[in-house]
Coordinates of C-alpha atoms in Angstrom, one line a residue:
X1333 CA -69.1 -66.1 91.0
X1334 CA -67.3 -63.1 92.0
X1335 CA -63.6 -64.0 92.1
X1336 CA -63.0 -61.0 94.4
X1337 CA -65.3 -62.5 97.0
X1338 CA -63.4 -63.7 100.1
X1339 CA -64.8 -67.3 99.7
X1340 CA -63.5 -67.5 96.1
X1341 CA -60.1 -68.8 97.3
X1342 CA -61.6 -72.2 98.4
X1343 CA -64.8 -72.3 96.3
X1344 CA -63.2 -72.4 92.9
X1345 CA -60.9 -75.3 93.6
X1346 CA -63.8 -77.3 95.2
X1347 CA -66.0 -76.7 92.1
X1348 CA -63.2 -77.7 89.7
X1349 CA -62.7 -81.0 91.8
X1350 CA -66.4 -81.8 91.4
X1351 CA -66.7 -81.0 87.6
X1352 CA -63.3 -82.0 86.4
X1353 CA -60.3 -80.1 85.2
X1354 CA -61.6 -79.8 81.7
X1355 CA -64.6 -77.9 82.9
X1356 CA -62.4 -75.5 84.7
X1357 CA -60.1 -74.6 81.7
X1358 CA -62.3 -71.6 80.9
X1359 CA -61.7 -70.1 84.3
X1360 CA -57.9 -70.1 84.0
X1361 CA -56.3 -66.6 83.3
X1362 CA -53.8 -66.0 80.5
X1363 CA -50.2 -66.5 81.6
X1364 CA -48.3 -63.1 82.1
X1365 CA -45.0 -62.7 80.3
X1366 CA -41.9 -62.2 82.4
X1367 CA -41.2 -58.6 83.1
X1368 CA -37.5 -57.2 82.8
X1369 CA -37.6 -53.5 83.3
X1370 CA -33.8 -52.9 82.4
X1371 CA -33.9 -54.5 78.9
X1372 CA -33.4 -52.1 75.9
X1373 CA -33.9 -52.6 72.2
X1374 CA -30.9 -53.8 70.3
X1375 CA -28.3 -51.0 69.6
X1376 CA -27.3 -50.3 66.1
X1377 CA -23.6 -49.7 65.7
X1378 CA -22.0 -48.3 62.5
X1379 CA -18.3 -48.5 62.0
X1380 CA -16.2 -47.0 59.2
X1381 CA -12.8 -48.6 58.6
X1382 CA -10.1 -47.4 56.3
X1383 CA -7.3 -49.0 54.5
X1384 CA -4.5 -46.9 53.0
X1385 CA -2.5 -43.7 54.0
X1386 CA -4.3 -40.6 55.1
X1387 CA -2.2 -38.7 52.6
X1388 CA -1.9 -40.4 49.2
X1389 CA -0.6 -39.6 45.8
X1390 CA -0.8 -43.1 44.2
X1391 CA -2.4 -46.5 45.0
X1392 CA -5.9 -46.8 46.5
X1393 CA -7.6 -45.8 49.7
X1394 CA -10.6 -47.9 50.8
X1395 CA -13.5 -47.1 53.2
X1396 CA -15.5 -50.1 54.5
X1397 CA -18.8 -49.7 56.4
X1398 CA -20.0 -52.5 58.8
X1399 CA -23.3 -52.5 60.8
X1400 CA -24.0 -54.4 64.0
X1401 CA -27.4 -54.6 65.9
X1402 CA -29.7 -54.3 62.9
X1403 CA -30.4 -54.9 59.3
X1404 CA -29.7 -51.8 57.1
X1405 CA -32.5 -50.6 55.0
X1406 CA -30.0 -48.4 53.1
X1407 CA -26.5 -47.2 53.5
X1408 CA -25.4 -43.7 52.4
X1409 CA -22.0 -41.9 52.1
X1410 CA -21.8 -38.1 52.7
X1411 CA -18.7 -36.5 51.2
X1412 CA -17.6 -33.1 52.5
X1413 CA -21.2 -32.5 53.8
X1414 CA -22.6 -32.6 50.4
X1415 CA -25.6 -34.6 49.0
X1416 CA -25.4 -38.3 50.2
X1417 CA -24.8 -41.1 47.7
X1418 CA -26.0 -44.7 48.1
X1419 CA -23.6 -47.5 48.9
X1420 CA -24.4 -51.0 47.9
X1421 CA -23.3 -54.2 49.7
X1422 CA -20.5 -54.9 50.7
X1423 CA -20.7 -51.1 51.5
X1424 CA -17.2 -50.0 50.3
X1425 CA -15.9 -46.8 48.7
X1426 CA -12.5 -46.9 46.9
X1427 CA -10.4 -43.8 46.1
X1428 CA -7.8 -44.2 43.3
X1429 CA -5.2 -41.6 44.5
X1430 CA -3.6 -41.5 41.0
X1431 CA -6.7 -40.3 39.3
X1432 CA -9.0 -38.9 41.9
X1433 CA -9.5 -35.2 42.3
X1434 CA -6.9 -33.6 44.6
X1435 CA -7.9 -32.2 48.0
X1436 CA -9.1 -33.3 51.4
X1437 CA -12.2 -35.4 51.4
X1438 CA -14.1 -36.1 54.6
X1439 CA -16.6 -39.1 54.5
X1440 CA -19.4 -39.9 56.9
X1441 CA -21.3 -43.2 56.6
X1442 CA -25.1 -43.1 57.4
X1443 CA -27.1 -46.3 57.9
X1444 CA -30.9 -46.4 58.0
X1445 CA -32.5 -49.0 60.3
X1446 CA -36.2 -49.1 61.1
X1447 CA -36.7 -45.6 59.7
X1448 CA -34.0 -44.0 61.7
X1449 CA -30.4 -43.3 60.8
X1450 CA -27.1 -43.8 62.6
X1451 CA -23.9 -42.1 61.6
X1452 CA -20.4 -43.5 61.8
X1453 CA -17.5 -41.4 63.0
X1454 CA -16.2 -39.4 60.0
X1455 CA -13.0 -40.4 58.3
X1456 CA -10.9 -38.4 55.8
X1457 CA -8.2 -38.8 53.1
X1458 CA -6.1 -36.2 51.4
X1459 CA -5.3 -36.8 47.8
X1460 CA -2.2 -34.8 46.9
X1461 CA -0.1 -35.2 43.7
X1462 CA 1.3 -31.6 43.7
X1463 CA 4.8 -30.9 44.8
X1464 CA 5.4 -28.6 47.7
X1465 CA 6.9 -25.2 46.9
X1466 CA 8.1 -22.1 48.6
X1467 CA 5.4 -19.4 48.7
X1468 CA 7.2 -16.8 50.8
X1469 CA 10.1 -16.0 53.0
X1470 CA 10.4 -14.4 56.4
X1471 CA 11.0 -11.8 57.7
X1472 CA 8.8 -10.2 55.2
X1473 CA 9.7 -6.6 56.0
X1474 CA 12.8 -4.5 56.8
X1475 CA 14.2 -4.0 60.2
X1476 CA 13.2 -7.4 61.7
X1477 CA 13.6 -8.4 65.3
X1478 CA 16.5 -10.7 66.2
X1479 CA 13.8 -13.0 67.6
X1480 CA 12.4 -13.4 64.0
X1481 CA 14.8 -15.8 62.2
X1482 CA 15.0 -16.3 58.5
X1483 CA 12.3 -18.8 57.4
X1484 CA 11.1 -20.5 54.2
X1485 CA 7.2 -20.8 54.1
X1486 CA 5.9 -23.7 52.1
X1487 CA 2.7 -24.2 50.3
X1488 CA 1.7 -27.3 52.4
X1489 CA 2.8 -29.4 55.4
X1490 CA 6.2 -31.1 55.1
X1491 CA 6.9 -34.6 56.3
X1492 CA 9.2 -34.1 59.4
X1493 CA 10.9 -37.4 58.7
X1494 CA 12.0 -36.2 55.3
X1495 CA 14.1 -33.4 56.9
X1496 CA 17.8 -34.3 56.8
X1497 CA 20.3 -33.4 59.5
X1498 CA 21.6 -30.4 57.6
X1499 CA 18.9 -29.2 55.2
X1500 CA 20.0 -25.5 55.2
X1501 CA 23.0 -23.2 55.3
X1502 CA 23.2 -19.9 57.1
X1503 CA 26.0 -17.4 56.6
X1504 CA 27.1 -14.1 58.1
X1505 CA 27.6 -11.8 55.1
X1506 CA 29.1 -9.0 57.1
X1507 CA 32.5 -10.2 55.9
X1508 CA 31.4 -10.2 52.3
X1509 CA 32.6 -11.3 49.8
X1510 CA 33.8 -14.1 52.0
X1511 CA 30.7 -15.0 54.1
X1512 CA 31.2 -16.9 57.3
X1513 CA 29.0 -20.0 58.1
X1514 CA 26.8 -19.6 61.1
X1515 CA 25.8 -22.4 63.4
X1516 CA 22.0 -22.8 63.5
X1517 CA 19.2 -25.3 63.8
X1518 CA 16.6 -25.9 61.1
X1519 CA 13.2 -26.3 62.8
X1520 CA 9.8 -27.0 61.3
X1521 CA 7.1 -24.7 62.8
X1522 CA 3.4 -24.0 62.4
X1523 CA 2.5 -27.7 61.8
X1524 CA 5.2 -28.2 59.2
X1525 CA 4.7 -25.3 56.8
X1526 CA 7.5 -23.1 58.0
X1527 CA 11.2 -24.0 58.1
X1528 CA 13.1 -21.7 60.4
X1529 CA 16.8 -21.2 60.6
X1530 CA 17.5 -20.5 64.2
X1531 CA 21.1 -19.3 65.1
X1532 CA 22.5 -21.2 68.1
X1533 CA 24.1 -18.0 69.4
X1534 CA 22.5 -14.6 69.9
X1535 CA 22.9 -12.2 66.9
X1536 CA 25.2 -9.3 67.3
X1537 CA 23.7 -6.4 65.2
X1538 CA 24.1 -5.0 62.6
X1539 CA 24.5 -8.2 60.7
X1540 CA 23.4 -9.4 57.3
X1541 CA 22.4 -13.1 57.1
X1542 CA 22.1 -15.2 54.0
X1543 CA 20.1 -18.5 54.0
X1544 CA 20.1 -21.3 51.5
X1545 CA 17.8 -24.3 51.3
X1546 CA 20.2 -27.1 50.4
X1547 CA 17.9 -30.1 50.6
X1548 CA 16.0 -30.7 47.4
X1549 CA 14.5 -34.0 48.4
X1550 CA 12.1 -32.6 51.0
X1551 CA 8.6 -34.2 50.7
X1552 CA 5.1 -33.3 51.8
X1553 CA 3.0 -35.7 53.8
X1554 CA 1.9 -37.5 50.7
X1555 CA 5.5 -38.1 49.6
X1556 CA 5.7 -35.5 46.8
X1557 CA 9.2 -34.2 46.3
X1558 CA 10.0 -30.4 46.5
X1559 CA 9.0 -28.6 43.3
X1560 CA 12.0 -29.3 41.0
X1561 CA 11.2 -26.0 39.1
X1562 CA 12.5 -23.9 42.0
X1563 CA 15.5 -22.0 40.9
X1564 CA 18.7 -21.5 43.0
X1565 CA 17.7 -17.9 43.7
X1566 CA 14.3 -19.0 45.0
X1567 CA 16.1 -21.3 47.5
X1568 CA 18.1 -18.3 48.9
X1569 CA 17.2 -15.4 51.1
X1570 CA 19.0 -12.6 53.0
X1571 CA 17.9 -10.3 55.8
X1572 CA 19.5 -7.4 57.6
X1573 CA 19.3 -7.3 61.4
X1574 CA 20.0 -3.8 62.7
X1575 CA 20.4 -2.4 66.2
X1576 CA 16.8 -1.0 65.7
X1577 CA 13.8 -3.1 65.0
X1578 CA 10.4 -2.2 63.5
X1579 CA 7.6 -1.7 66.0
X1580 CA 4.7 -0.8 63.7
X1581 CA 3.3 -2.3 60.6
X1582 CA 4.0 -0.6 57.2
X1583 CA 1.4 1.9 56.2
X1584 CA 1.0 0.5 52.7
X1585 CA 2.8 -2.8 52.4
X1586 CA 1.2 -3.6 49.0
X1587 CA 3.4 -1.0 47.3
X1588 CA 6.3 -0.3 49.6
X1589 CA 5.0 2.6 51.6
X1590 CA 4.3 6.3 51.3
X1591 CA 6.8 9.1 51.0
X1592 CA 7.0 10.0 54.7
X1593 CA 8.0 13.5 55.5
X1594 CA 7.7 14.2 59.2
X1595 CA 7.6 12.3 62.5
X1596 CA 6.6 13.2 66.0
X1597 CA 6.4 11.2 69.2
X1598 CA 3.2 12.0 71.2
X1599 CA 1.9 10.2 74.3
X1600 CA -1.2 9.1 75.9
X1601 CA -2.3 6.9 78.9
X1602 CA -0.7 3.9 77.2
X1603 CA 2.7 5.5 76.7
X1604 CA 4.5 6.8 73.6
X1605 CA 2.4 7.2 70.4
X1606 CA 4.3 7.5 67.0
X1607 CA 2.6 10.0 64.7
X1608 CA 3.7 10.5 61.1
X1609 CA 2.8 13.0 58.3
X1610 CA 3.1 11.7 54.7
X1611 CA 2.1 12.1 51.1
X1612 CA 0.3 9.1 49.8
X1613 CA 1.5 9.2 46.3
X1614 CA 1.4 5.4 45.9
X1615 CA -2.4 4.7 45.8
X1616 CA -4.1 8.0 45.2
X1617 CA -1.7 10.1 43.2
X1618 CA -2.5 13.2 45.3
X1619 CA -0.4 15.7 47.2
X1620 CA -2.6 16.4 50.2
X1621 CA -0.6 15.2 53.2
X1622 CA -2.1 12.7 55.6
X1623 CA -1.4 12.2 59.3
X1624 CA -1.7 8.9 61.1
X1625 CA -0.9 7.6 64.6
X1626 CA 0.0 4.1 65.8
X1627 CA -2.4 2.8 68.5
X1628 CA -0.2 -0.3 69.2
X1629 CA -2.1 -2.5 66.8
X1630 CA -2.8 -0.5 63.7
X1631 CA -2.4 3.0 62.1
X1632 CA -5.3 5.3 62.7
X1633 CA -5.8 8.1 60.2
X1634 CA -6.5 11.5 61.9
X1635 CA -9.2 13.8 60.4
X1636 CA -8.0 16.1 57.5
X1637 CA -6.4 19.3 58.7
X1638 CA -7.8 21.3 55.8
X1639 CA -11.4 21.6 54.6
X1640 CA -12.1 20.2 51.2
X1641 CA -12.6 23.6 49.7
X1642 CA -9.2 24.7 50.9
X1643 CA -7.2 22.0 49.1
X1644 CA -6.7 23.8 45.9
X1645 CA -3.8 25.7 47.5
X1646 CA -0.6 23.7 46.9
X1647 CA 1.4 22.7 50.0
X1648 CA 5.0 23.4 49.6
X1649 CA 6.5 22.0 52.8
X1650 CA 5.3 20.9 56.2
X1651 CA 6.5 19.8 59.7
X1652 CA 4.9 17.8 62.5
X1653 CA 5.9 18.3 66.2
X1654 CA 4.5 17.1 69.6
X1655 CA 5.0 18.4 73.1
X1656 CA 3.1 18.3 76.4
X1657 CA 0.3 16.2 74.9
X1658 CA -0.2 18.7 72.0
X1659 CA 0.3 17.8 68.3
X1660 CA 1.0 20.7 66.0
X1661 CA 1.2 20.6 62.2
X1662 CA 2.5 23.5 60.2
X1663 CA 2.7 23.9 56.5
X1664 CA 3.4 26.5 53.8
X1665 CA 0.9 26.9 51.0
X1666 CA 0.7 29.0 47.9
X1667 CA -2.5 30.8 47.1
X1668 CA -3.4 29.9 43.5
X1669 CA -5.1 33.2 42.8
X1670 CA -2.5 35.6 44.3
X1671 CA 0.7 33.6 44.3
X1672 CA 1.3 34.5 47.9
X1673 CA 2.9 32.1 50.4
X1674 CA 1.0 31.6 53.7
X1675 CA 2.3 30.0 56.9
X1676 CA -0.5 27.8 58.3
X1677 CA -0.7 26.0 61.7
X1678 CA -3.2 23.6 63.2
X1679 CA -3.2 22.0 66.7
X1680 CA -4.9 18.6 67.2
X1681 CA -7.2 18.6 70.2
X1682 CA -7.8 14.8 70.3
X1683 CA -10.9 14.8 68.0
X1684 CA -10.3 17.6 65.5
X1685 CA -7.9 20.1 64.2
X1686 CA -7.9 23.6 65.7
X1687 CA -6.6 26.2 63.3
X1688 CA -4.4 29.0 64.5
X1689 CA -4.4 32.4 62.7
X1690 CA -2.5 32.6 59.5
X1691 CA 1.0 34.0 60.1
X1692 CA 1.5 37.1 58.0
X1693 CA 5.1 38.3 58.1
X1694 CA 5.4 40.8 55.3
X1695 CA 5.2 41.2 51.6
X1696 CA 8.5 39.6 50.8
X1697 CA 8.8 35.9 50.1
X1698 CA 10.0 33.8 53.0
X1699 CA 12.0 30.9 51.7
X1700 CA 12.7 28.9 54.9
X1701 CA 10.7 27.9 57.9
X1702 CA 11.6 25.7 60.9
X1703 CA 9.4 25.2 64.0
X1704 CA 9.9 24.0 67.5
X1705 CA 7.4 23.8 70.3
X1706 CA 7.7 25.6 73.6
X1707 CA 5.9 24.3 76.7
X1708 CA 2.1 23.7 76.4
X1709 CA 2.8 22.9 72.7
X1710 CA 3.0 26.5 71.6
X1711 CA 4.8 26.9 68.3
X1712 CA 7.9 29.0 67.8
X1713 CA 9.1 29.5 64.3
X1714 CA 12.1 31.0 62.6
X1715 CA 11.8 32.3 59.1
X1716 CA 14.3 33.7 56.7
X1717 CA 13.4 36.4 54.2
X1718 CA 15.1 37.1 51.0
X1719 CA 16.1 40.7 50.7
X1720 CA 17.7 40.5 47.2
X1721 CA 21.3 40.3 46.2
X1722 CA 21.8 37.2 48.4
X1723 CA 20.8 39.3 51.4
X1724 CA 18.6 37.7 54.0
X1725 CA 17.2 38.3 57.5
X1726 CA 16.0 35.9 60.1
X1727 CA 13.0 36.6 62.2
X1728 CA 11.8 34.5 65.2
X1729 CA 8.0 34.6 66.0
X1730 CA 6.2 32.9 68.9
X1731 CA 2.6 31.9 69.5
X1732 CA 1.5 33.3 72.9
X1733 CA -1.7 31.3 73.1
X1734 CA -3.7 34.2 71.7
X1735 CA -1.5 35.8 69.0
X1736 CA 1.7 35.6 67.0
X1737 CA 4.4 37.8 68.6
X1738 CA 7.8 38.6 67.0
X1739 CA 10.7 38.1 69.3
X1740 CA 12.9 41.1 68.9
X1741 CA 14.2 42.7 65.7
X1742 CA 15.1 40.7 62.6
X1743 CA 18.5 38.9 63.0
X1744 CA 21.2 40.1 60.6
X1745 CA 24.7 39.7 62.0
X1746 CA 26.4 41.3 59.0
X1747 CA 24.5 43.8 56.8
X1748 CA 27.3 43.7 54.2
X1749 CA 26.4 42.4 50.7
X1750 CA 26.6 38.8 49.9
X1751 CA 26.5 37.6 53.5
X1752 CA 23.2 35.7 53.7
X1753 CA 22.0 34.0 56.9
X1754 CA 21.9 30.3 56.4
X1755 CA 21.3 26.9 58.2
X1756 CA 18.8 28.3 60.7
X1757 CA 18.3 26.1 63.9
X1758 CA 15.9 26.6 66.7
X1759 CA 15.3 25.4 70.3
X1760 CA 13.0 26.4 73.2
X1761 CA 12.7 25.5 76.9
X1762 CA 10.3 26.7 79.7
X1763 CA 12.0 30.2 79.8
X1764 CA 13.8 31.0 76.6
X1765 CA 14.1 30.6 72.9
X1766 CA 17.5 30.0 71.2
X1767 CA 18.2 30.5 67.5
X1768 CA 21.4 29.8 65.6
X1769 CA 22.4 30.5 62.0
X1770 CA 25.6 30.7 59.8
X1771 CA 26.6 34.0 58.3
X1772 CA 29.8 35.3 56.7
X1773 CA 31.3 38.1 58.7
X1774 CA 33.5 39.7 55.9
X1775 CA 33.4 39.5 52.1
X1776 CA 36.7 37.6 51.9
X1777 CA 37.8 35.3 49.1
X1778 CA 37.4 32.6 50.2
X1779 CA 34.8 33.9 52.7
X1780 CA 35.0 33.0 56.3
X1781 CA 31.8 32.1 58.2
X1782 CA 30.7 32.1 61.8
X1783 CA 27.8 30.5 63.6
X1784 CA 25.8 33.1 65.5
X1785 CA 23.6 32.2 68.4
X1786 CA 20.9 34.5 70.0
X1787 CA 18.6 34.0 73.0
X1788 CA 15.2 35.5 73.7
X1789 CA 14.1 35.6 77.3
X1790 CA 11.5 37.8 79.1
X1791 CA 11.3 40.1 76.0
X1792 CA 15.1 40.6 75.9
X1793 CA 17.2 39.6 73.0
X1794 CA 20.9 39.0 73.3
X1795 CA 23.9 37.0 72.0
X1796 CA 24.7 33.7 73.5
X1797 CA 28.4 34.0 73.7
X1798 CA 30.7 35.0 71.0
X1799 CA 30.2 33.8 67.4
X1800 CA 31.6 30.3 66.7
X1801 CA 34.3 30.3 64.1
X1802 CA 33.9 27.9 61.2
X1803 CA 37.2 26.5 60.0
X1804 CA 38.8 28.1 57.0
X1805 CA 38.1 26.5 53.5
X1806 CA 35.0 24.8 54.9
X1807 CA 31.3 25.4 54.7
X1808 CA 28.5 24.5 57.1
X1809 CA 26.2 21.7 55.8
X1810 CA 23.6 21.9 58.7
X1811 CA 23.2 23.1 62.3
X1812 CA 21.2 21.7 65.1
X1813 CA 20.4 23.1 68.6
X1814 CA 19.2 21.6 71.9
X1815 CA 18.7 22.8 75.4
X1816 CA 19.4 20.5 78.3
X1817 CA 17.1 20.4 81.3
X1818 CA 19.8 22.2 83.3
X1819 CA 19.5 25.1 80.9
X1820 CA 22.7 24.4 79.0
X1821 CA 22.6 25.0 75.2
X1822 CA 24.2 22.4 72.9
X1823 CA 25.1 23.0 69.3
X1824 CA 26.4 20.7 66.6
X1825 CA 27.2 21.4 63.0
X1826 CA 28.6 19.6 60.0
X1827 CA 31.5 21.1 58.1
X1828 CA 32.3 20.2 54.5
X1829 CA 36.1 20.1 54.3
X1830 CA 39.0 19.2 52.0
X1831 CA 38.4 18.1 48.5
X1832 CA 40.1 14.8 47.3
X1833 CA 40.1 12.7 44.2
X1834 CA 39.6 9.0 43.8
X1835 CA 41.7 6.9 41.4
X1836 CA 38.7 7.0 39.0
X1837 CA 38.7 10.8 38.9
X1838 CA 35.7 11.2 41.1
X1839 CA 35.7 14.2 43.5
X1840 CA 34.5 13.8 47.1
X1841 CA 34.5 16.1 50.1
X1842 CA 35.4 14.9 53.6
X1843 CA 33.2 16.0 56.4
X1844 CA 33.5 16.6 60.1
X1845 CA 31.0 16.8 62.9
X1846 CA 31.7 19.4 65.5
X1847 CA 30.1 20.1 68.9
X1848 CA 30.1 22.8 71.6
X1849 CA 27.9 23.9 74.6
X1850 CA 27.3 27.0 76.8
X1851 CA 25.6 27.6 80.1
X1852 CA 22.7 29.9 79.3
X1853 CA 22.1 30.9 83.0
X1854 CA 25.6 32.4 83.1
X1855 CA 25.9 36.1 83.2
X1856 CA 28.2 35.9 80.1
X1857 CA 27.6 32.6 78.3
X1858 CA 30.7 31.3 76.6
X1859 CA 30.9 28.4 74.1
X1860 CA 33.5 25.8 75.1
X1861 CA 36.2 25.2 72.4
X1862 CA 34.5 23.1 69.7
X1863 CA 35.4 19.4 69.7
X1864 CA 35.5 17.1 66.7
X1865 CA 33.2 14.1 66.9
X1866 CA 35.5 11.4 65.7
X1867 CA 33.4 9.2 63.5
X1868 CA 36.1 7.9 61.2
X1869 CA 36.6 8.8 57.6
X1870 CA 33.3 9.9 56.0
X1871 CA 32.8 10.0 52.3
X1872 CA 29.9 11.7 50.6
X1873 CA 27.5 14.2 52.1
X1874 CA 25.7 14.1 55.5
X1875 CA 22.7 16.2 56.4
X1876 CA 19.7 16.6 58.6
X1877 CA 21.5 16.8 61.9
X1878 CA 19.5 16.4 65.0
X1879 CA 20.5 16.9 68.7
X1880 CA 18.2 15.2 71.2
X1881 CA 18.6 15.4 75.0
X1882 CA 17.1 13.1 77.5
X1883 CA 16.4 13.6 81.2
X1884 CA 19.8 12.2 82.0
X1885 CA 21.3 15.3 80.2
X1886 CA 23.2 13.1 77.7
X1887 CA 22.9 14.4 74.2
X1888 CA 22.3 12.2 71.2
X1889 CA 23.5 13.4 67.8
X1890 CA 21.6 11.9 64.8
X1891 CA 22.2 12.4 61.0
X1892 CA 21.8 11.0 57.5
X1893 CA 24.8 10.1 55.5
X1894 CA 24.7 10.0 51.7
X1895 CA 27.0 8.0 49.6
X1896 CA 28.7 9.1 46.4
X1897 CA 26.2 10.6 44.0
X1898 CA 23.4 9.9 46.5
X1899 CA 23.3 6.1 45.6
X1900 CA 22.5 5.2 49.1
X1901 CA 21.5 6.7 52.4
X1902 CA 22.3 5.5 55.9
X1903 CA 21.2 7.0 59.3
X1904 CA 23.5 7.1 62.3
X1905 CA 23.6 8.2 65.8
X1906 CA 26.3 8.9 68.4
X1907 CA 25.7 9.4 72.1
X1908 CA 27.9 11.6 74.4
X1909 CA 28.8 9.9 77.6
X1910 CA 30.8 11.6 80.5
X1911 CA 33.9 10.0 78.9
X1912 CA 33.2 11.4 75.4
X1913 CA 31.3 10.5 72.3
X1914 CA 30.7 6.8 71.5
X1915 CA 31.5 5.4 68.1
X1916 CA 28.7 6.0 65.6
X1917 CA 26.1 3.3 65.4
X1918 CA 23.8 2.7 62.4
X1919 CA 20.0 3.2 62.8
X1920 CA 18.9 2.2 59.3
X1921 CA 19.8 2.2 55.6
X1922 CA 17.0 4.6 54.6
X1923 CA 16.5 8.4 55.0
X1924 CA 15.9 9.3 58.7
X1925 CA 12.8 11.5 59.0
X1926 CA 12.9 11.9 62.7
X1927 CA 14.4 10.8 66.0
X1928 CA 12.9 11.3 69.5
X1929 CA 13.4 10.1 73.1
X1930 CA 10.4 9.1 75.2
X1931 CA 10.1 9.8 78.9
X1932 CA 12.1 6.7 79.8
X1933 CA 15.0 7.8 77.5
X1934 CA 14.2 5.1 74.9
X1935 CA 14.9 6.4 71.3
X1936 CA 12.3 6.2 68.5
X1937 CA 13.2 6.7 64.9
X1938 CA 11.5 6.9 61.5
X1939 CA 13.7 5.4 58.8
X1940 CA 12.0 5.3 55.4
X1941 CA 8.4 4.3 56.4
X1942 CA 9.5 2.1 59.4
X1943 CA 9.0 3.2 63.0
X1944 CA 11.9 1.8 64.9
X1945 CA 13.1 1.2 68.5
X1946 CA 16.3 -0.5 69.7
X1947 CA 16.4 -4.3 69.7

């Protein structure tokens, strides 16, 4: 019988009624199981539970593994992603914090069911029995920003709840030896590894702050107390906050920096670019100078300015200047074979150094060289030649773009014996060159000196006003020149004055800064009567005067001031306003290698190995 035949629907029941139900059992189909399309196999869930602190130094920490939805074939424990180990029922792992190895341990439980594995969410415990200690202090360099408070840096996270209401002391040491307490907040930063002492009022620079960590019962997250071996000195730190702050990283922080010699301020599309020339004695024990520029993130070394086969000639002195996008490096070198001194110059083109012709200025030795740059970065140099018997002459030479050209005859205001030209200074603008020097006019005892100033313009040499008289019984320490954009010449000089004795028998000389100016466009330039720049009583010697003028025509006078016997050096500046000179302000406590104003009138300085800008 074909059950698919249309008559099968009534034929099969009729047949079964005739033969009996037993006979029809063979014709019954197997019952179909119920169908549930959304039903999934049982889900295996693995859970890791912990008991105990996440940071522990004593007691136990327990990990328990539970499985739901299946019978485990095996249970494994993976520690710090290393080779698994097997756990036996009841699937627990116990850490004895008093004896277990220290460190952070991450555990992941893995359960195998029906040949497949399921992982629990990882858990971790940190075993720590080591006391926290101080690993460093901040700020970690000189000339910090006032936005960088003093901070103690710890070896690990501290427990915030262990911090008391007054864990630190901050003092203003400007009134030393009686420091003044300074209100501040002690704040945990960087997750709890750094404790900053933040003053509640803005700092007024210059100021020296002293910080002390008073609280000895600070703890880490595991409850370990602060290392009791820390000495009182290790719990104290001081920092100087100056009116100027560091804007570039130290060149060689690992040993304190190179011996920086010259500083220039170039510019590119991003703005001002500090450039320094230095001798890297610290790491290579060599005397070949290097030149590097700051790109805003790191120091970039420029290519060498001398070929390797030229470096046998010793460099005696050098100077780096920048103007109108041109960087010029000049140096004096002595030829090892002949002993002659050569004046060398190189211009940086952006990718390489372009050498200028060697400056040959005669057979006699030239003991002094100073350089300034005229427009287009063309060097102008003043050299002083020794003529014998203390006699000297000064010569000014300019690079025209194709050759070196002397400007006029050698300068010698007084041909009498024992009247050497000294303290030569130089300045140049778009039309003229100005040179100044000190020279005795008569062979008096004591001699009387004058400062002479000459201008060179359109091939004509002439005096810029009458000689400036130096006060009797004084000598000139240094001279500096500048030209304002309105073609007014500025001059400043340092006079060493009266001698006085301290109660200990030490001899010091008082010093005075003097300033004058003259209109160069006048038919007969005349120097205004010199004015004393009243900076208060100065002890010791000051040197390296610099006059810098911005677009606002206001001059800045900058100098180094040395203490008795040269025990310390500080750099200062004073700015001349329409109402007069401002009081002197400190730049830094290291030797000042350079000071420049950018196009916006912002000062840049190099003190020691630190490139600085105002706070």
